[in-house]
mmCIF file of C-alpha atoms in Angstrom:
data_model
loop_
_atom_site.group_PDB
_atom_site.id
_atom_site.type_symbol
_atom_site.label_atom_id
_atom_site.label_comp_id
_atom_site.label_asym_id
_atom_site.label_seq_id
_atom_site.Cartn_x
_atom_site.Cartn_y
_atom_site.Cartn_z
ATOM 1 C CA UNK D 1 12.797 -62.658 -13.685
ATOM 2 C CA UNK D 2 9.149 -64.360 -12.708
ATOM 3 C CA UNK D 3 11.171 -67.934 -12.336
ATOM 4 C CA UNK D 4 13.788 -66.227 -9.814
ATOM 5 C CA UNK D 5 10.827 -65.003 -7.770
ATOM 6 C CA UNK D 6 8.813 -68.190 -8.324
ATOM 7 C CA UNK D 7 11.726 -69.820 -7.145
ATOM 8 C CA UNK D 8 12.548 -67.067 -4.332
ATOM 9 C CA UNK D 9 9.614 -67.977 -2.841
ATOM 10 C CA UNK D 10 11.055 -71.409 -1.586
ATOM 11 C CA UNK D 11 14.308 -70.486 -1.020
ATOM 12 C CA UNK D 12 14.226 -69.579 3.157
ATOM 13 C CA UNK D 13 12.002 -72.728 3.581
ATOM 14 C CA UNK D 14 9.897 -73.339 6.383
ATOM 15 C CA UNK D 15 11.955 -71.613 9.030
ATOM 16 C CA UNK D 16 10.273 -69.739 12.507
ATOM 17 C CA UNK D 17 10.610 -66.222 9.973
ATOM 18 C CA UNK D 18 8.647 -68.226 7.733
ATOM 19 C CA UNK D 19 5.698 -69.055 10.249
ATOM 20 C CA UNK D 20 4.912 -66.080 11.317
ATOM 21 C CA UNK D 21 1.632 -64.438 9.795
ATOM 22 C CA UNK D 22 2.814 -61.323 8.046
ATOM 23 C CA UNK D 23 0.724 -58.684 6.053
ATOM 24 C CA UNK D 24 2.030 -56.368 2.835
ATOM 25 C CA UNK D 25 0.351 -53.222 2.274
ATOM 26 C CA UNK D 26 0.592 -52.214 -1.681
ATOM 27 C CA UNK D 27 0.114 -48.754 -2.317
ATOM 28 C CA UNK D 28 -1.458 -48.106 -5.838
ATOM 29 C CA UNK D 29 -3.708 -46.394 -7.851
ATOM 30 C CA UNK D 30 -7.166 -45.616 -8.944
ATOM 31 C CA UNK D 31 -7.860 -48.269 -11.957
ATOM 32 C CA UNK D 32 -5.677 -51.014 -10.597
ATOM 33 C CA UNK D 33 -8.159 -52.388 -7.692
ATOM 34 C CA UNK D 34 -9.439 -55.400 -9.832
ATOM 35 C CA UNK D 35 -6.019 -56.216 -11.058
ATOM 36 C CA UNK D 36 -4.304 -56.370 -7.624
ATOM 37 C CA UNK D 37 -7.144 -58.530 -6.157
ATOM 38 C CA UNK D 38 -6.282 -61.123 -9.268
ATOM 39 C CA UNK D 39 -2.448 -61.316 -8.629
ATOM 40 C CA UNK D 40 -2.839 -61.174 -4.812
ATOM 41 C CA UNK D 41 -4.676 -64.635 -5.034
ATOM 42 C CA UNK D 42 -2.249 -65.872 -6.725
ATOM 43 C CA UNK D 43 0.983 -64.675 -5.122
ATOM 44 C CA UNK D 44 -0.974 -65.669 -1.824
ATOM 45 C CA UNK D 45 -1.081 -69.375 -3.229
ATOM 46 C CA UNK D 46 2.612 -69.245 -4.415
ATOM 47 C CA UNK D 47 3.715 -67.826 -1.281
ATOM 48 C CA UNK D 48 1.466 -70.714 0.976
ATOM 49 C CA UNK D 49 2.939 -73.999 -1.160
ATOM 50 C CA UNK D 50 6.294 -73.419 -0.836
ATOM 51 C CA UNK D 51 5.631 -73.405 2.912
ATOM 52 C CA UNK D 52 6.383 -69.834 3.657
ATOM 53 C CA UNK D 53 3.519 -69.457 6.228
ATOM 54 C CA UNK D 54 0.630 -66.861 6.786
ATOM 55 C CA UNK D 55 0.449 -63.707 4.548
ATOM 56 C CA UNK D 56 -1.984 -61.115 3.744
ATOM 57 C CA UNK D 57 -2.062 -58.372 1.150
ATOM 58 C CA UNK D 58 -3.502 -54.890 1.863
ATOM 59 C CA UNK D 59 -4.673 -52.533 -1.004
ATOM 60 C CA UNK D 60 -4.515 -48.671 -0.332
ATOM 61 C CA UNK D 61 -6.166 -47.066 -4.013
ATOM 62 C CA UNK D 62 -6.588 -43.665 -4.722
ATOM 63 C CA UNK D 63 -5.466 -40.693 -7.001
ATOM 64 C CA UNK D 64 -1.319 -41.386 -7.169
ATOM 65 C CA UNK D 65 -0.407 -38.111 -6.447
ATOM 66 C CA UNK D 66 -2.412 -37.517 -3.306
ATOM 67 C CA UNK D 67 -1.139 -41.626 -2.842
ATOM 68 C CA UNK D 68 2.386 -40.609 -2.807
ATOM 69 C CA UNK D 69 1.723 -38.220 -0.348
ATOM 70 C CA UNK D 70 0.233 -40.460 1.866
ATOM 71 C CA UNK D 71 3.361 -42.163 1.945
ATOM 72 C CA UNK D 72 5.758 -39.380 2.519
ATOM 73 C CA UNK D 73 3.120 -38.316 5.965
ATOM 74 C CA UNK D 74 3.656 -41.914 7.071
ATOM 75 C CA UNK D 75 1.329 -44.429 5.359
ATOM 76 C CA UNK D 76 3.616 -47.205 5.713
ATOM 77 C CA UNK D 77 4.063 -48.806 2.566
ATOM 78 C CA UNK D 78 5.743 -52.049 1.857
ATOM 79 C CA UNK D 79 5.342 -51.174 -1.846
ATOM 80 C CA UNK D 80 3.793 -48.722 -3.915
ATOM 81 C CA UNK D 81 2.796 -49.252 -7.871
ATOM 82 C CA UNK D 82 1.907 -46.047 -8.828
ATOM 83 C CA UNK D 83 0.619 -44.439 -12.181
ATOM 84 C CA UNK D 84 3.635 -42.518 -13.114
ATOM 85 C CA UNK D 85 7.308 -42.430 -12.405
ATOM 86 C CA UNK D 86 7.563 -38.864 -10.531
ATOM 87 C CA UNK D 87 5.200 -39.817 -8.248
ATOM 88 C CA UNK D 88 7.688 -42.844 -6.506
ATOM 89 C CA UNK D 89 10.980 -39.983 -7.053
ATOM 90 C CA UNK D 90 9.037 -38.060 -4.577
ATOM 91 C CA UNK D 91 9.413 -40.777 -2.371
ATOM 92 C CA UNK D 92 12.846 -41.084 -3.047
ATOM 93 C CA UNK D 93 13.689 -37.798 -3.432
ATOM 94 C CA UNK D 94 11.791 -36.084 -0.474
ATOM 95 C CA UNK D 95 11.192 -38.834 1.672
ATOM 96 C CA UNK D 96 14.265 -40.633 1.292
ATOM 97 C CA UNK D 97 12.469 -44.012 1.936
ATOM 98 C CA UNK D 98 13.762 -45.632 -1.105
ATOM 99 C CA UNK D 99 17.186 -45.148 -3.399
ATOM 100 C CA UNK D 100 16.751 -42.351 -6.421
ATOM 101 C CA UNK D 101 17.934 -45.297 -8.556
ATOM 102 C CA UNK D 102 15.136 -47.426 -8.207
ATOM 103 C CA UNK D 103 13.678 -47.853 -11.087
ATOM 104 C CA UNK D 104 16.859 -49.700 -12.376
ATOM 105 C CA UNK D 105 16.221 -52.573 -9.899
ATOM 106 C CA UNK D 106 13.499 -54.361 -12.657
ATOM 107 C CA UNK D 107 13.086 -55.143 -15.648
ATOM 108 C CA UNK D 108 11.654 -52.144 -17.872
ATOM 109 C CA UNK D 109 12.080 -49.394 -15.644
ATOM 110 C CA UNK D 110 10.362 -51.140 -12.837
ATOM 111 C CA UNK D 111 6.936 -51.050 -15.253
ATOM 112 C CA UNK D 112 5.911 -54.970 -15.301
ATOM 113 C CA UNK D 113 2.571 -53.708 -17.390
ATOM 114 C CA UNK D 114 1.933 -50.291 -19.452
ATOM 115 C CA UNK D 115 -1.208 -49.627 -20.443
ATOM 116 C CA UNK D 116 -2.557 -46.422 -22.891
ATOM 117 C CA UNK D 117 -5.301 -43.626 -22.926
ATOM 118 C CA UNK D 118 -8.555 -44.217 -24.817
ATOM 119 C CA UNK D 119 -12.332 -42.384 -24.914
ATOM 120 C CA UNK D 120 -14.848 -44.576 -22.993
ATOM 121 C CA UNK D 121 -18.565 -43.016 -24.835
ATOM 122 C CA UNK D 122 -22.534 -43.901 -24.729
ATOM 123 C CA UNK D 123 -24.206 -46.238 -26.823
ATOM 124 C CA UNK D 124 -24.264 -45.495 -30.868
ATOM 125 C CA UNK D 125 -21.910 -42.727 -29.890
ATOM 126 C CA UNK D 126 -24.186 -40.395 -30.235
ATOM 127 C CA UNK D 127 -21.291 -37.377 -30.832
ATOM 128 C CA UNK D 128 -19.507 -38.699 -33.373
ATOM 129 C CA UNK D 129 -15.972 -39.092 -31.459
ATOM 130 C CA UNK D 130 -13.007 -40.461 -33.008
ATOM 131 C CA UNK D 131 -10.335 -38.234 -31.852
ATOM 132 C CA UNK D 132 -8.375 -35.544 -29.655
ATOM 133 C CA UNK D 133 -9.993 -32.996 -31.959
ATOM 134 C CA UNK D 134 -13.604 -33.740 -31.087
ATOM 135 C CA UNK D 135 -13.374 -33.232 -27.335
ATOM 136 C CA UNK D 136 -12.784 -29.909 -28.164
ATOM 137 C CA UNK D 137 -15.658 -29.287 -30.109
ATOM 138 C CA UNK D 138 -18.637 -27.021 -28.589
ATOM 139 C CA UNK D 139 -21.483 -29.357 -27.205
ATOM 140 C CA UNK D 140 -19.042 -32.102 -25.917
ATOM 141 C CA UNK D 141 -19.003 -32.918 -22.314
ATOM 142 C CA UNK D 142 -15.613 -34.367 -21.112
ATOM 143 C CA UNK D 143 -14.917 -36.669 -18.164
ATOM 144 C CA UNK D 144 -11.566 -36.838 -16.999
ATOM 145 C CA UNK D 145 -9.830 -36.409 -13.520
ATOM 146 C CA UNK D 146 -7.470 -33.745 -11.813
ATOM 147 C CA UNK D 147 -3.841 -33.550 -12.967
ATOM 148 C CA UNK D 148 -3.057 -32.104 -9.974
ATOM 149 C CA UNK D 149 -4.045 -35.140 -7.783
ATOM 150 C CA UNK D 150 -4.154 -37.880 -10.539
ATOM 151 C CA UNK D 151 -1.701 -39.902 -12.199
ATOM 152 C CA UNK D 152 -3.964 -40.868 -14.882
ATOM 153 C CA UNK D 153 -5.241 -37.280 -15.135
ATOM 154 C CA UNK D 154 -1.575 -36.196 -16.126
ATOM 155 C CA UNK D 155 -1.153 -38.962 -18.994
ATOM 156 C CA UNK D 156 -4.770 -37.572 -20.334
ATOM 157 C CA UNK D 157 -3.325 -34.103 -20.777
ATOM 158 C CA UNK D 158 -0.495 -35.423 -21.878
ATOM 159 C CA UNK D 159 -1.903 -37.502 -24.814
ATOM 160 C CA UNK D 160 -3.980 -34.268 -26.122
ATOM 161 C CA UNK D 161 -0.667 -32.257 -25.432
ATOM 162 C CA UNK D 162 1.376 -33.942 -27.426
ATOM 163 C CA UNK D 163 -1.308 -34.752 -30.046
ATOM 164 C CA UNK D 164 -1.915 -30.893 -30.449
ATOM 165 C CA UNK D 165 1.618 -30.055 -30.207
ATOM 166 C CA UNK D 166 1.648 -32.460 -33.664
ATOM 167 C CA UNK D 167 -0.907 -31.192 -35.111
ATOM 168 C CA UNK D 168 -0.579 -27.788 -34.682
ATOM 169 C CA UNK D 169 3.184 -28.383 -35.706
ATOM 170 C CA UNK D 170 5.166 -27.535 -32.426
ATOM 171 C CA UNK D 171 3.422 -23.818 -32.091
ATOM 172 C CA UNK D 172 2.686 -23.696 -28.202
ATOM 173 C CA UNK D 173 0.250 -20.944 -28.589
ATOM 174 C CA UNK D 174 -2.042 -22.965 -31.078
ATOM 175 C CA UNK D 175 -1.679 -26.155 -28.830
ATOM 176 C CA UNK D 176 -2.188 -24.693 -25.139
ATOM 177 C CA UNK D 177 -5.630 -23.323 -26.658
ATOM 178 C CA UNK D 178 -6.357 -26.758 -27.974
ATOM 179 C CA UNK D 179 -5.390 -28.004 -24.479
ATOM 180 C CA UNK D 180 -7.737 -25.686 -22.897
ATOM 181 C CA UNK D 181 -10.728 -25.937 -25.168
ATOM 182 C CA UNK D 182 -10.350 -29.572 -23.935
ATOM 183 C CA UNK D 183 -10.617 -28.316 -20.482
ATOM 184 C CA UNK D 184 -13.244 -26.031 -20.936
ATOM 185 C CA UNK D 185 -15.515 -28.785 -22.068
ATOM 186 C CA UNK D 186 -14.905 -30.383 -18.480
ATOM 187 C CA UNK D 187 -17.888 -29.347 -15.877
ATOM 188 C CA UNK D 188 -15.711 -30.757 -13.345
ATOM 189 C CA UNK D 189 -12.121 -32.820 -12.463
ATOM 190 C CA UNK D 190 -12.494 -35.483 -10.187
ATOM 191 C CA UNK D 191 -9.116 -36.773 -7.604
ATOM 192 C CA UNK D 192 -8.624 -39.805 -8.944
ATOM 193 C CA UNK D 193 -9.837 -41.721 -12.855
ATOM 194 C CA UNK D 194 -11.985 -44.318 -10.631
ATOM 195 C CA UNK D 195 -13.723 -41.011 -9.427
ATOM 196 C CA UNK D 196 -13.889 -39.607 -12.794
ATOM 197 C CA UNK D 197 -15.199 -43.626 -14.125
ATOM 198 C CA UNK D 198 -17.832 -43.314 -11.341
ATOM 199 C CA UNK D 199 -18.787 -39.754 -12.157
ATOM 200 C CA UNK D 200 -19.452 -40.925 -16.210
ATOM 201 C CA UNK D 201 -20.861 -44.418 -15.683
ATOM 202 C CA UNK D 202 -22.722 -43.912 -12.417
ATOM 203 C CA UNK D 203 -23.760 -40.542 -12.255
ATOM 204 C CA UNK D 204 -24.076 -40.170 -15.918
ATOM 205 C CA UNK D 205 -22.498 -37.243 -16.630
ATOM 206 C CA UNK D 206 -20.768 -36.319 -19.576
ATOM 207 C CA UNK D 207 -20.066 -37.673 -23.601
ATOM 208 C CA UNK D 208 -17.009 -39.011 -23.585
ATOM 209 C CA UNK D 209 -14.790 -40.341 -21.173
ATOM 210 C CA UNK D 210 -10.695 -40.279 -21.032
ATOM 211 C CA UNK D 211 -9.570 -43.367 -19.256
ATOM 212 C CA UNK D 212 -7.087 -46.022 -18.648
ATOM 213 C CA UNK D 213 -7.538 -48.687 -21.358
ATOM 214 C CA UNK D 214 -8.188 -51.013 -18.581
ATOM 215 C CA UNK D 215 -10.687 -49.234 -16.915
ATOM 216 C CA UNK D 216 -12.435 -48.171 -19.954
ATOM 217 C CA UNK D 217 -12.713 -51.783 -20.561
ATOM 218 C CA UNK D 218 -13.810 -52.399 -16.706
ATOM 219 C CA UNK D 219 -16.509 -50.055 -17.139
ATOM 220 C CA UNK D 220 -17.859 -52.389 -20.294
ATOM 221 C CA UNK D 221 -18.091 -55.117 -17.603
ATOM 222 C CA UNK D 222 -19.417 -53.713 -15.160
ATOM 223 C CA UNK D 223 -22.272 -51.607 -16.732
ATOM 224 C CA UNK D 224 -23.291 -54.167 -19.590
ATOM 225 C CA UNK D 225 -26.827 -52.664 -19.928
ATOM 226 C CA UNK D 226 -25.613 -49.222 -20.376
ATOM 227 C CA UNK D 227 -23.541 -50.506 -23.719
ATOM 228 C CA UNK D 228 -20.410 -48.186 -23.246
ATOM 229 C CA UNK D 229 -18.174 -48.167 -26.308
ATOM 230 C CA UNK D 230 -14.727 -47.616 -25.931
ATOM 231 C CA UNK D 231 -13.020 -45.262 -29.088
ATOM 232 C CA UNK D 232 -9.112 -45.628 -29.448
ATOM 233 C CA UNK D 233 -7.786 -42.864 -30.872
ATOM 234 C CA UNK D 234 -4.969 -43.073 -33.215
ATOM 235 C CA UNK D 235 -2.149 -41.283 -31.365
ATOM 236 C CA UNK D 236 -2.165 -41.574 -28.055
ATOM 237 C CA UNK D 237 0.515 -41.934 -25.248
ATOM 238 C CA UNK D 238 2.159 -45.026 -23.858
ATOM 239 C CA UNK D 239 1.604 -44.929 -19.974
ATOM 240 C CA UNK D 240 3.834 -46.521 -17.770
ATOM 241 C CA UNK D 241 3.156 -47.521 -14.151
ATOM 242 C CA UNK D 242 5.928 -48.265 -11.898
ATOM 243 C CA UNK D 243 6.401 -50.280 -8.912
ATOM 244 C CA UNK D 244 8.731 -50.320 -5.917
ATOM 245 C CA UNK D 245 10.355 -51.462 -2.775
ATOM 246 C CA UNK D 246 9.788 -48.829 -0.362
ATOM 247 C CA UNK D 247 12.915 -49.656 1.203
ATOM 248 C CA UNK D 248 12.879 -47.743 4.876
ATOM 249 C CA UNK D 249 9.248 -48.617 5.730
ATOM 250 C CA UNK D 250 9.719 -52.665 4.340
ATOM 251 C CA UNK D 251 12.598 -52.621 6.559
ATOM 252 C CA UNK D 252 10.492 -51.377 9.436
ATOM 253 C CA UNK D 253 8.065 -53.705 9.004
ATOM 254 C CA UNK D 254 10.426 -56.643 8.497
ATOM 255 C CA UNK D 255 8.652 -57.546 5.381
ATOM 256 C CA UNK D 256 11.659 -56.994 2.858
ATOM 257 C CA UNK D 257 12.252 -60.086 1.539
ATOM 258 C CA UNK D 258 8.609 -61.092 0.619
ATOM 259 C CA UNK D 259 7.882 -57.496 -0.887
ATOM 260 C CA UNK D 260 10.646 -57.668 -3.090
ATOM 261 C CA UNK D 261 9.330 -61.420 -4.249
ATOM 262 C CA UNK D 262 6.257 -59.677 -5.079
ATOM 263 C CA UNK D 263 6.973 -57.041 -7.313
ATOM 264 C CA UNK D 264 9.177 -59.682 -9.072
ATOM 265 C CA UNK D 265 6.246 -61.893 -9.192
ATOM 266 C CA UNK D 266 4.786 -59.931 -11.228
ATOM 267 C CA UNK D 267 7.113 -60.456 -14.268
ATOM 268 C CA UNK D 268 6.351 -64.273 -14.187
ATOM 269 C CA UNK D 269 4.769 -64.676 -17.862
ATOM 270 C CA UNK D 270 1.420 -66.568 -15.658
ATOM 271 C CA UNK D 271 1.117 -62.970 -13.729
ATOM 272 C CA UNK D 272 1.480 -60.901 -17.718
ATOM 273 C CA UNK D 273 -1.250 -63.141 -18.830
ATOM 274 C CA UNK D 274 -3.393 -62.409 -15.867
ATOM 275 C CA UNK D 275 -2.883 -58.246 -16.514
ATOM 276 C CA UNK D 276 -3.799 -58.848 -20.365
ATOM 277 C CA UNK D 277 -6.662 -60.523 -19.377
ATOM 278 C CA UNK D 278 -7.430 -56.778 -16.881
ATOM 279 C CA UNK D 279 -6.632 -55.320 -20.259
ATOM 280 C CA UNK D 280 -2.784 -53.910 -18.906
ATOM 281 C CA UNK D 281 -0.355 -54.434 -21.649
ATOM 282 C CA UNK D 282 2.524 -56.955 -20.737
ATOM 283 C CA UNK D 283 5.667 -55.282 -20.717
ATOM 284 C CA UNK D 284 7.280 -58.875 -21.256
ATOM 285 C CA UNK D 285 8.311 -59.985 -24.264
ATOM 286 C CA UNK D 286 5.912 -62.540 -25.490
ATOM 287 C CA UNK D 287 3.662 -62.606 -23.090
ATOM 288 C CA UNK D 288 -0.172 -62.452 -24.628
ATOM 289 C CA UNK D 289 -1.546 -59.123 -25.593
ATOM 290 C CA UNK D 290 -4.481 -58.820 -27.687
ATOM 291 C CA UNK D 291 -4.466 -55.532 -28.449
ATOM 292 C CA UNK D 292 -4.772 -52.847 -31.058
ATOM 293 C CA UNK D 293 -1.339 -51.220 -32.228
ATOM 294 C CA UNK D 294 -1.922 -47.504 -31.769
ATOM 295 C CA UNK D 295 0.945 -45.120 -32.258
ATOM 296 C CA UNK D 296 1.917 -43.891 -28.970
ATOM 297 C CA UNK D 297 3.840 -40.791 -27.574
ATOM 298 C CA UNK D 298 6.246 -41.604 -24.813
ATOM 299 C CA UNK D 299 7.033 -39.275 -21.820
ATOM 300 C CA UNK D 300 10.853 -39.609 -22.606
ATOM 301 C CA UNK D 301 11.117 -38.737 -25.988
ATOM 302 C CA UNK D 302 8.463 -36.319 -26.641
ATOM 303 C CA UNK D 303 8.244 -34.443 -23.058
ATOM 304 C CA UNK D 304 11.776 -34.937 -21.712
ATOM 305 C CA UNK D 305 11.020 -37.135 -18.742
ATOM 306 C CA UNK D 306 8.842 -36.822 -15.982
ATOM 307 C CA UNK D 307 11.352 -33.739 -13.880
ATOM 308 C CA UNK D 308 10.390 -31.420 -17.289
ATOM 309 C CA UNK D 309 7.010 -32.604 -18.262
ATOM 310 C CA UNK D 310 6.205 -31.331 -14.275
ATOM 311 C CA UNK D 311 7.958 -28.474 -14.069
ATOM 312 C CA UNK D 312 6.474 -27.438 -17.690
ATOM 313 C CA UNK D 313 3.065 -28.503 -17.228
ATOM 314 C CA UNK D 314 1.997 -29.386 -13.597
ATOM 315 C CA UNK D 315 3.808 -27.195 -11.193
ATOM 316 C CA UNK D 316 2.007 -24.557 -9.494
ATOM 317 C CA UNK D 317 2.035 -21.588 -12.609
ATOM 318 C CA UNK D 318 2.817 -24.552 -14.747
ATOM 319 C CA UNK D 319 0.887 -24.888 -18.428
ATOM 320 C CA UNK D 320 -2.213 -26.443 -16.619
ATOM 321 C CA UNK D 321 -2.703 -24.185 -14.208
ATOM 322 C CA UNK D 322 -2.689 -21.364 -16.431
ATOM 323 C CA UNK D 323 -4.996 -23.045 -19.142
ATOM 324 C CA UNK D 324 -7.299 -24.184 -16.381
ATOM 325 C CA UNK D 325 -10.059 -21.299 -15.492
ATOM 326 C CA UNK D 326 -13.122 -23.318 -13.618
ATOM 327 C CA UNK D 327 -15.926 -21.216 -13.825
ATOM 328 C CA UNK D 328 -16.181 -19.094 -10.268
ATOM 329 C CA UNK D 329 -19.965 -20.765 -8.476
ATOM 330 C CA UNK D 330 -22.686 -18.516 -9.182
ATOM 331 C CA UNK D 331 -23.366 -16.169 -6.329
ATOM 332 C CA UNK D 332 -27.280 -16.383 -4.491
#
């Protein structure tokens, strides 16, 4: 797939549709900022030697969910690479701005990187945290964003659903108080996991974090003096971030043909490399990844798809709402 869009990229030549200076907007997430900026260079090269004239790439980040939404109200998106599949059917489904088959149009359901859930904590650990279990424990103070705006926030709950629902062997009782115990040790849910990174790193609030793998590791970079340690537990979920053509709105904007390159672009085995080095698992077969096996949950097989696991869990009345009491503000 990367060598067809390598080779896409040269196949119009240097025609007037060519020299025209065009501009892609990408529509993504919270933890993918860094990423993006390292492929856009690159695609931006690609795209200039073959001749194809001026381009520019736009980044729109934020929480998916309330990124998804933006679209349907009009944000017009060339594409979108969201944090979760049901985010883009809304699109599809409610919007209509794309076919409700399109995750069939890539390689691996549209998801050119996956990535996992881990626990981003302070120096020495000072709590002792190793797994789902310990967030749970009185004392702990746990970071993590909204599942009602956040993609990420929805494979976090997921990953200490499905660990509890294990553990606890399948009784839903047992496991939706494990869920909320979880919860309760929250003091607040950020919109969106760069939020909830911000809130933990920055702001310094909380034990234990519950990222992204990728932005776990960002937050190692980016805050060396603090010396975060990131703690993989040893179940935890495989995520899996699509990306799209938003059809109607790339029409619109005449940019079809060089969207489409781009999302394909980033199957090339140069473009896997440069996500393992953001620390996003390639989803190509041997491609470089450097990273520790962990035994992994998978919204399919253990939640039914994304349609159930949202009508179960995040749906107004859904599990999450009903496990989910924040504390009422104290009255003056």
């Amino acid at each position: 797939m990367g060598g067809v869009a390598l080779a896409g990229l040269s196949a119009a030549g240097c025609g007037v549709a060519g020299a025209r200076s065009r501009s892609l907007l990408n529509v993504s997430y919270d933890p993918t900022r860094e990423l993006f900026e390292a492929i856009n260079r690159r695609f931006l090269d690609a795209w200039a030697e073959r001749g194809r004239g001026r381009l520019a790439i736009d980044q729109s980040h934020g929480g998916s969910g309330k990124q998804a939404r933006a679209v349907l109200d009009g944000l017009r998106a060339d594409v979108v690479t969201l944090a979760l599949a049901y985010d883009i059917d809304a699109i599809a489904q409610r919007g209509k701005l794309l076919p409700a088959d399109w995750q069939k149009r890539l390689p691996n359901n549209s998801c050119p990187f996956t990535s996992t859930i881990v626990f981003l904590v302070r120096k020495g650990n000072p709590q002792a945290i190793q797994n789902w279990t310990d967030l749970t424990r009185a004392g702990v103070s746990v970071i993590t964003p909204n599942p009602k705006t956040s993609g990420g926030a929805r494979w976090n709950y997921l990953a200490a659903w499905g660990f509890a629902e294990k553990q606890f062997d399948g009784n839903l009782r047992e496991t939706a108080d494990f869920v909320a115990r979880l919860y309760r040790n929250a003091p607040l849910l950020d919109s969106g996991a760069r939020a909830a990174t911000t809130t933990f790193a920055q702001r310094k609030m909380g034990d234990v974090l519950v990222a992204w793998e990728a932005e776990a590791h960002l937050a190692l970079r980016q805050f060396p003096d603090d010396g975060f340690e990131i703690v993989i537990p040893p179940r935890s979920i495989l995520a899996e971030p699509p990306v799209a053509l938003v059809d109607e709105m790339a029409q619109r904007n005449g940019t079809s043909e060089m969207a489409q390159a781009y999302l394909e672009f980033l199957y090339h085995p140069r473009i896997q490399s440069v996500a393992a080095s953001q620390f996003f698992r390639p989803s190509v077969s041997g491609a470089a990844a450097p990273f520790p096996p962990v035994e992994m949950l998978t919204i399919d097989r253990d939640f039914g798809g994304w349609a159930e696991a949202h009508r179960r869990h995040f749906a107004d009345g859904g599990t999450f709402d009903r496990i989910y009491q924040p504390e009422a503000p104290a009255r003056s």
